[in-house]
Coordinates of N, CA and C in Angstrom, one line a residue:
M6 N 153.0 77.7 108.4 CA 151.9 76.9 107.8 C 152.3 75.4 107.9
S7 N 153.4 75.1 108.4 CA 153.8 73.7 108.4 C 152.9 72.8 109.3
R8 N 152.3 73.5 110.3 CA 151.4 72.7 111.3 C 150.0 73.0 111.1
S9 N 149.6 73.5 110.0 CA 148.2 73.9 109.8 C 147.3 72.7 109.6
K10 N 146.1 72.7 110.1 CA 145.2 71.6 110.1 C 143.8 72.2 109.6
R11 N 143.1 71.3 109.0 CA 141.7 71.6 108.6 C 140.8 71.8 109.9
K12 N 139.9 72.7 109.8 CA 138.9 72.9 110.9 C 137.7 72.0 110.8
T13 N 137.3 71.7 109.5 CA 136.2 70.7 109.3 C 136.7 69.5 108.5
N14 N 136.2 68.4 108.8 CA 136.6 67.1 108.2 C 135.8 66.9 107.0
I15 N 136.1 67.7 105.9 CA 135.4 67.5 104.6 C 136.5 67.6 103.5
C16 N 136.3 66.8 102.5 CA 137.2 66.8 101.3 C 136.4 66.4 100.1
G17 N 137.1 66.6 98.9 CA 136.5 66.3 97.6 C 136.3 64.8 97.5
I18 N 135.3 64.4 96.7 CA 135.1 63.0 96.5 C 136.1 62.3 95.6
T19 N 136.6 63.0 94.6 CA 137.6 62.4 93.7 C 139.0 63.0 94.1
M20 N 140.0 62.5 93.5 CA 141.4 63.0 93.8 C 141.8 64.2 93.0
A21 N 140.9 64.8 92.3 CA 141.3 66.1 91.6 C 141.6 67.2 92.6
A22 N 142.6 67.9 92.3 CA 143.0 69.0 93.2 C 142.1 70.2 93.1
S23 N 141.7 70.6 91.9 CA 140.8 71.7 91.8 C 140.0 71.6 90.5
E24 N 139.0 72.5 90.4 CA 138.1 72.5 89.2 C 138.3 73.9 88.5
K25 N 139.5 74.4 88.7 CA 139.8 75.8 88.1 C 139.6 75.8 86.6
T26 N 140.2 74.9 85.9 CA 140.2 74.9 84.4 C 138.7 74.7 83.9
D27 N 138.0 73.8 84.6 CA 136.6 73.5 84.2 C 135.8 74.8 84.4
K28 N 136.0 75.5 85.5 CA 135.2 76.7 85.7 C 135.6 77.8 84.7
Q29 N 136.9 77.9 84.4 CA 137.3 78.9 83.4 C 136.6 78.6 82.0
K30 N 136.6 77.3 81.6 CA 136.0 77.0 80.3 C 134.5 77.3 80.4
A31 N 133.8 77.0 81.5 CA 132.4 77.3 81.6 C 132.1 78.8 81.5
N32 N 132.9 79.6 82.2 CA 132.7 81.0 82.2 C 133.0 81.6 80.8
R33 N 134.0 81.1 80.1 CA 134.3 81.6 78.8 C 133.1 81.3 77.8
A34 N 132.6 80.1 77.9 CA 131.5 79.7 77.1 C 130.2 80.5 77.4
E35 N 130.0 80.8 78.7 CA 128.9 81.7 79.0 C 129.0 83.1 78.5
R36 N 130.2 83.7 78.6 CA 130.5 85.0 78.1 C 130.3 85.1 76.6
H37 N 130.8 84.0 75.9 CA 130.7 84.0 74.4 C 129.2 83.9 74.0
K38 N 128.4 83.1 74.7 CA 127.0 83.0 74.3 C 126.2 84.3 74.7
V39 N 126.6 84.9 75.8 CA 125.9 86.2 76.2 C 126.2 87.3 75.1
K40 N 127.5 87.4 74.8 CA 127.9 88.4 73.8 C 127.2 88.2 72.4
S41 N 127.1 86.9 72.0 CA 126.5 86.6 70.7 C 125.0 86.9 70.8
A42 N 124.4 86.6 71.9 CA 122.9 86.9 72.1 C 122.6 88.3 72.1
I43 N 123.5 89.1 72.7 CA 123.3 90.6 72.7 C 123.4 91.2 71.3
V44 N 124.5 90.7 70.6 CA 124.7 91.2 69.2 C 123.6 90.8 68.3
S45 N 123.1 89.6 68.4 CA 122.2 89.1 67.4 C 120.8 89.7 67.6
S46 N 120.3 89.7 68.9 CA 118.9 90.1 69.1 C 118.8 91.6 69.6
G47 N 119.8 92.0 70.4 CA 119.8 93.3 70.9 C 119.0 93.5 72.2
E48 N 118.3 92.4 72.6 CA 117.5 92.4 73.8 C 118.3 91.8 74.9
I49 N 118.2 92.4 76.1 CA 119.0 91.9 77.2 C 118.1 91.0 78.1
E50 N 116.8 90.9 77.8 CA 115.9 90.2 78.7 C 116.2 88.7 78.7
V51 N 116.5 88.1 77.6 CA 116.7 86.6 77.6 C 118.2 86.3 77.3
L52 N 118.9 86.0 78.4 CA 120.3 85.7 78.3 C 120.6 84.3 78.9
P53 N 121.5 83.6 78.3 CA 121.8 82.2 78.8 C 122.5 82.3 80.2
T54 N 122.3 81.3 81.0 CA 123.0 81.3 82.3 C 124.1 80.3 82.2
K55 N 124.9 80.2 83.3 CA 126.0 79.3 83.3 C 125.6 77.8 83.3
R56 N 124.4 77.6 84.0 CA 123.9 76.2 84.0 C 123.4 75.7 82.7
E57 N 123.1 76.6 81.8 CA 122.6 76.3 80.4 C 123.8 76.0 79.5
T58 N 125.0 76.6 79.8 CA 126.1 76.4 78.9 C 127.1 75.4 79.4
S59 N 127.0 75.0 80.7 CA 128.0 73.9 81.1 C 127.2 72.9 82.0
N60 N 127.9 71.7 82.2 CA 127.3 70.7 83.0 C 128.2 70.5 84.2
V61 N 127.6 70.7 85.4 CA 128.3 70.6 86.6 C 128.9 69.2 86.9
W62 N 128.1 68.2 86.4 CA 128.5 66.8 86.7 C 129.6 66.3 85.8
S63 N 130.0 67.1 84.8 CA 131.1 66.7 84.0 C 132.4 67.3 84.4
M64 N 132.4 68.1 85.5 CA 133.7 68.7 86.0 C 134.5 67.7 86.8
A65 N 135.7 68.1 87.2 CA 136.7 67.2 87.8 C 136.2 66.6 89.1
K66 N 135.6 67.4 90.0 CA 135.1 66.9 91.2 C 133.6 66.8 91.2
D67 N 133.1 65.8 91.9 CA 131.7 65.6 92.0 C 131.0 66.1 93.3
G68 N 131.8 66.9 94.0 CA 131.2 67.4 95.3 C 132.2 67.2 96.4
K69 N 131.6 67.3 97.6 CA 132.4 67.1 98.8 C 131.7 66.1 99.7
I70 N 132.5 65.5 100.6 CA 131.9 64.5 101.6 C 132.7 64.6 102.9
Y71 N 131.9 64.3 104.0 CA 132.5 64.3 105.3 C 133.2 63.0 105.5
F72 N 134.3 63.0 106.3 CA 135.0 61.8 106.6 C 135.3 61.7 108.1
D73 N 135.7 60.5 108.6 CA 136.0 60.3 110.0 C 137.4 60.8 110.3
A74 N 137.6 61.9 111.0 CA 138.9 62.4 111.3 C 139.7 61.6 112.1
S75 N 139.1 60.7 113.0 CA 139.9 59.9 113.9 C 140.5 58.7 113.1
K76 N 139.9 58.3 112.0 CA 140.4 57.2 111.2 C 141.4 57.7 110.1
N77 N 141.1 58.9 109.6 CA 142.0 59.5 108.5 C 142.6 60.7 109.0
S78 N 143.5 60.7 109.9 CA 144.1 61.9 110.5 C 145.0 62.6 109.4
R79 N 145.6 61.9 108.5 CA 146.4 62.6 107.5 C 145.6 63.5 106.5
L80 N 144.3 63.2 106.4 CA 143.5 64.1 105.5 C 143.2 65.4 106.2
M81 N 143.4 65.5 107.5 CA 143.2 66.8 108.2 C 144.3 67.8 107.9
R82 N 145.4 67.3 107.4 CA 146.5 68.2 107.0 C 146.1 69.0 105.8
K83 N 146.6 70.3 105.7 CA 146.3 71.1 104.6 C 147.3 70.9 103.5

């Protein structure tokens, strides 16, 4: 893997390595609200979604962007 390169020239906008902890917190919050909704009402028809319990824009990365591989050749390394 010492010579592995990216196949597409795309990377995250910020310098955050991953959003793993943000996603874990969002999933935990969603599971907690779903469990409490089931216990309180007993109806499974109206359950909260992940978008209702977390904000995507408050996570570590704001998305991805394409870059010029000829100018930034070091970003093509994995």
